[in-house]
Tab-separated table of C-alpha atoms in Angstrom:
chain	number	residue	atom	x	y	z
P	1	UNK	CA	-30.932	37.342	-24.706
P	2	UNK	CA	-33.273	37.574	-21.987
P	3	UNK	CA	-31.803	40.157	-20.533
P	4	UNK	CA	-31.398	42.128	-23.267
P	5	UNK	CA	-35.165	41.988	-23.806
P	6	UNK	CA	-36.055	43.691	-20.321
P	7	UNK	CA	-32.750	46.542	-20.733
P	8	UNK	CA	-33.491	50.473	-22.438
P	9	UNK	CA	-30.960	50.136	-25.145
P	10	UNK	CA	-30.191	53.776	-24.216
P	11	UNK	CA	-30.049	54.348	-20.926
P	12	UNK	CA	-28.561	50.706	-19.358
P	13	UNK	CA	-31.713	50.872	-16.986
P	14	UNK	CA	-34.312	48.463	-16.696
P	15	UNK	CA	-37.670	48.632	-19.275
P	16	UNK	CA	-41.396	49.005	-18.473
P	17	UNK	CA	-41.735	45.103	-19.045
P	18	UNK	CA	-38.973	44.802	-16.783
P	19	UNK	CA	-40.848	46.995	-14.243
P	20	UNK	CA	-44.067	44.890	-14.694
P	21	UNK	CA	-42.038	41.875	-13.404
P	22	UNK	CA	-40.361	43.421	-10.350
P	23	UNK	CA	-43.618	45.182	-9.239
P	24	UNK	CA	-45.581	42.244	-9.421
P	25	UNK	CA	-43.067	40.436	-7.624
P	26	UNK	CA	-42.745	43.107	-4.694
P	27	UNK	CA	-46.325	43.220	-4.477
P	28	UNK	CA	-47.026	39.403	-4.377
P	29	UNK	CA	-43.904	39.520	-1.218
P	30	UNK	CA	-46.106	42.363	0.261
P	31	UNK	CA	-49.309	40.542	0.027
P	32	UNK	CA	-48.043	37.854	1.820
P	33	UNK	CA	-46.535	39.974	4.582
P	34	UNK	CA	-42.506	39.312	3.357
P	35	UNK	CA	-41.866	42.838	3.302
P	36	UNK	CA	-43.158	46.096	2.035
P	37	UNK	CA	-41.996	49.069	-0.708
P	38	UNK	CA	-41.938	52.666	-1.906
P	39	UNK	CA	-42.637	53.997	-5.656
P	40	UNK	CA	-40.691	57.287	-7.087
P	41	UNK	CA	-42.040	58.596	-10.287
P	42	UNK	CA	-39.456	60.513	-12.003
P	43	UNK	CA	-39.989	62.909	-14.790
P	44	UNK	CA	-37.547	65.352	-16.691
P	45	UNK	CA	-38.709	68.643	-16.372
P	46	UNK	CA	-38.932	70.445	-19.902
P	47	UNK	CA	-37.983	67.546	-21.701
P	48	UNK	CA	-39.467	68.595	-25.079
P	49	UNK	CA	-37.155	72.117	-24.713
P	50	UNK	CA	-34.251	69.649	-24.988
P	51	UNK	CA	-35.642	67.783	-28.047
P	52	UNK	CA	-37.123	71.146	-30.106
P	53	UNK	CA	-34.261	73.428	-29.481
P	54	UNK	CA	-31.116	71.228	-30.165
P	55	UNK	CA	-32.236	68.204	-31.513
P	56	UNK	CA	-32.813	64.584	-30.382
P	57	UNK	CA	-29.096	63.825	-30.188
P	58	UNK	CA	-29.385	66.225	-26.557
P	59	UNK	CA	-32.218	64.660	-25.633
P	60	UNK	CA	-30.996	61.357	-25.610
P	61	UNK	CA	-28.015	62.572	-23.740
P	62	UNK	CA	-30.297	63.958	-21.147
P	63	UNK	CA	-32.027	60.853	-20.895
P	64	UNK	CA	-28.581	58.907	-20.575
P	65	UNK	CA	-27.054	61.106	-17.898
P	66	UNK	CA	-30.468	61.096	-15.778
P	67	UNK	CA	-30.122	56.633	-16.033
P	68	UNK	CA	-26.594	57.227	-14.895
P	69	UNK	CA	-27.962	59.143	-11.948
P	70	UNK	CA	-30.030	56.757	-11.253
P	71	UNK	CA	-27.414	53.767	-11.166
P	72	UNK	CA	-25.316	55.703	-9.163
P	73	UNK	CA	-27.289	57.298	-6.565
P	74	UNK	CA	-29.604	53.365	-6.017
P	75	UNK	CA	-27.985	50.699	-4.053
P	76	UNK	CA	-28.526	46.987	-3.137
P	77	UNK	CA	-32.115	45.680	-4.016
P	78	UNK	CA	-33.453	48.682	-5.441
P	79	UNK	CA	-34.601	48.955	-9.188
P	80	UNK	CA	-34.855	51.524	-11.539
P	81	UNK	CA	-36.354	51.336	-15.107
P	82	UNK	CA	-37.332	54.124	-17.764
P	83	UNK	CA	-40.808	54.371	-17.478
P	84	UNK	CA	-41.842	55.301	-20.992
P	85	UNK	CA	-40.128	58.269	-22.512
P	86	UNK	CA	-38.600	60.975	-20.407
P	87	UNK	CA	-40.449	58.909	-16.906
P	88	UNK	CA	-38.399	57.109	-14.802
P	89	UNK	CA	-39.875	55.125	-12.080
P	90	UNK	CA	-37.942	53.206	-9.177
P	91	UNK	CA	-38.776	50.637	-6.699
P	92	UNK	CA	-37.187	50.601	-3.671
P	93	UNK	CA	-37.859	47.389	-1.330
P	94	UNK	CA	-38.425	47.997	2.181
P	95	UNK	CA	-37.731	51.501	2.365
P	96	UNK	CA	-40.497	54.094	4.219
P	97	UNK	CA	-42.060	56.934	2.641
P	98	UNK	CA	-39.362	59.013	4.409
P	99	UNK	CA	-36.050	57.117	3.087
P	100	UNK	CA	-37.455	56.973	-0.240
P	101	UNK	CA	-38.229	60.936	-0.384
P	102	UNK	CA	-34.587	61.424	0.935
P	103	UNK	CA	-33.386	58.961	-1.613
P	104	UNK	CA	-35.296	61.043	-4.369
P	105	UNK	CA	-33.612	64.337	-3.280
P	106	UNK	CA	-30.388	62.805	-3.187
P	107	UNK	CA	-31.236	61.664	-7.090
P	108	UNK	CA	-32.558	64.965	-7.440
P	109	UNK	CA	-29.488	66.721	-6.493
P	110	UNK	CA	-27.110	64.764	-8.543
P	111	UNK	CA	-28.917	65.059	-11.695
P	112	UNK	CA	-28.967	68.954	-11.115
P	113	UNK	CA	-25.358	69.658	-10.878
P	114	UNK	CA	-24.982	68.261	-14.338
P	115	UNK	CA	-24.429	71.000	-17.078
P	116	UNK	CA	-25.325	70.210	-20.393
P	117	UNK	CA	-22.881	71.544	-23.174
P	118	UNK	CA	-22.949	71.010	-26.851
P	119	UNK	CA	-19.462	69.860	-28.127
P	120	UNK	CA	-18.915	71.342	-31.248
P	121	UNK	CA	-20.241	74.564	-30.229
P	122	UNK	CA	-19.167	74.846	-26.300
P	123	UNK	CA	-22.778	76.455	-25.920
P	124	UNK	CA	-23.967	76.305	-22.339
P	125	UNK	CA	-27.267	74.674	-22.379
P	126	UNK	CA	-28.191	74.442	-18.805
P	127	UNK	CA	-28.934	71.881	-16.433
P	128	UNK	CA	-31.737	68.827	-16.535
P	129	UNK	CA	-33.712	69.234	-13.334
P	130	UNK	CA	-36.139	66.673	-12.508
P	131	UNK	CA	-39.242	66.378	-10.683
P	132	UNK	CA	-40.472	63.251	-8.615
P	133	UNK	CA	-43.267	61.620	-6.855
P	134	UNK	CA	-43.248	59.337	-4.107
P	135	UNK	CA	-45.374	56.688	-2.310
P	136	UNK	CA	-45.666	53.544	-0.430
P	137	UNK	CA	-47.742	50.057	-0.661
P	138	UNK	CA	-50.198	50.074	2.119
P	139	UNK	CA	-53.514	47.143	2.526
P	140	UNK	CA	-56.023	47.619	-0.016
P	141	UNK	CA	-53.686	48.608	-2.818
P	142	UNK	CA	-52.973	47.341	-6.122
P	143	UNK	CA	-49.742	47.469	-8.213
P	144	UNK	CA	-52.003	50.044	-10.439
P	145	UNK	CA	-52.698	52.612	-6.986
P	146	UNK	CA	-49.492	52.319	-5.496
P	147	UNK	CA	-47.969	53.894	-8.642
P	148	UNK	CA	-51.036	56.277	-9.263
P	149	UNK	CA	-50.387	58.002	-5.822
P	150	UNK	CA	-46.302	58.366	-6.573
P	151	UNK	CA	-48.049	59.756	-10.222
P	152	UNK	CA	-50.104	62.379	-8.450
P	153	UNK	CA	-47.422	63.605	-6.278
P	154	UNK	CA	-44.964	64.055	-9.387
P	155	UNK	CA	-47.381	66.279	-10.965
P	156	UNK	CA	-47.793	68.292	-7.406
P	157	UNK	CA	-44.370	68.186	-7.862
P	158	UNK	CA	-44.229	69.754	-11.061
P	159	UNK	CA	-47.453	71.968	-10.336
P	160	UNK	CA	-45.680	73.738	-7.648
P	161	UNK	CA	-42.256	74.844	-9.540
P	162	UNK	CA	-40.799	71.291	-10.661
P	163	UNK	CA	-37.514	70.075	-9.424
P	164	UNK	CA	-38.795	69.090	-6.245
P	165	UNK	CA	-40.039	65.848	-4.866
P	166	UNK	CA	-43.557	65.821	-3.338
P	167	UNK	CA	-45.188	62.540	-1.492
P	168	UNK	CA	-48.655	60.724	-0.944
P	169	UNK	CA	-48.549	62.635	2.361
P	170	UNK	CA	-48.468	66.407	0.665
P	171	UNK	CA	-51.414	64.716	-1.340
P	172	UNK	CA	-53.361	64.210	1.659
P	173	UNK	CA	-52.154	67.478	2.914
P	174	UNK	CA	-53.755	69.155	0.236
P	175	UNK	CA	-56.627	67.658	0.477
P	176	UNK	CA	-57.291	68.159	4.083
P	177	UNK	CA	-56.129	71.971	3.375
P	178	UNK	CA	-59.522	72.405	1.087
């Protein structure tokens, strides 16, 4: 029953309470130097198109093929959970900056190749393409920073074309550009 609690009834992923758990967990491991992790913010780019043009039925299918992607494309310790509607966040335990931005494009690429068709129709809807953010604990943070920074870098994601994944490290590139 427990379980059931801390699952997204529609995409098989972990849930935000879930989330709350396992970062506090990783963090509490990090503060006592047993290990380290990165944060991916995930968000469906024009999710709302979905929903307003063919109806919430798509849009949950969009969110249930972008959990799939998720399951498939994260391995061993790492954990995934739906964020809060179409956000996606995922935790990856002693992974760099580096692995987790290749780890992202590798999500990223998966979730792109899928086409989206209405059955009764056979109209061609497109593909769900999907922006991301990434960052990494480092001294001084908090559960709440670590996951501001992978935030901030999904909507430099998004701000520069979507479907892309952007890091704390283009943040501070940015800045130092100004």
């Amino acid at each position: 029953t427990e379980r059931e609690v801390l699952l997204d009834a529609l995409t098989g992923l972990n849930n935000r309470k879930a989330f709350d758990r396992k970062i506090k967990e990783l963090y509490e491991a990090f503060e006592n130097n047993e290990g380290f992790f990165s944060v991916i913010m995930m968000d469906i780019d024009f999710f709302k198109k979905f929903n307003d043009q063919y109806g919430h039925h798509i849009g949950d299918e969009v969110l249930s093929i972008v959990g799939s992607g998720l399951k498939k494309n994260l391995k061993g310790k790492d954990f995934s959970a739906r964020y809060g509607g179409e956000e996606f966040i995922a935790l990856l335990p002693n992974t760099t900056l580096h692995n987790a931005c290749v780890v992202a494009d590798q999500i990223r690429e998966e979730i792109s190749k899928k086409r989206l068709k209405i059955k009764k129709t056979g109209q061609t809807i497109g593909n769900i393409t999907i922006s991301m953010g990434a960052s990494k604990i480092r001294k001084g943070d908090s559960v709440i920073s670590v996951v501001e920074r992978a935030d901030a870098a999904l909507y430099m994601a998004k701000d520069s074309g979507r479907n892309n994944v952007k890091s704390e490290k283009d943040l501070e590139l940015a800045k130092t550009a100004t």
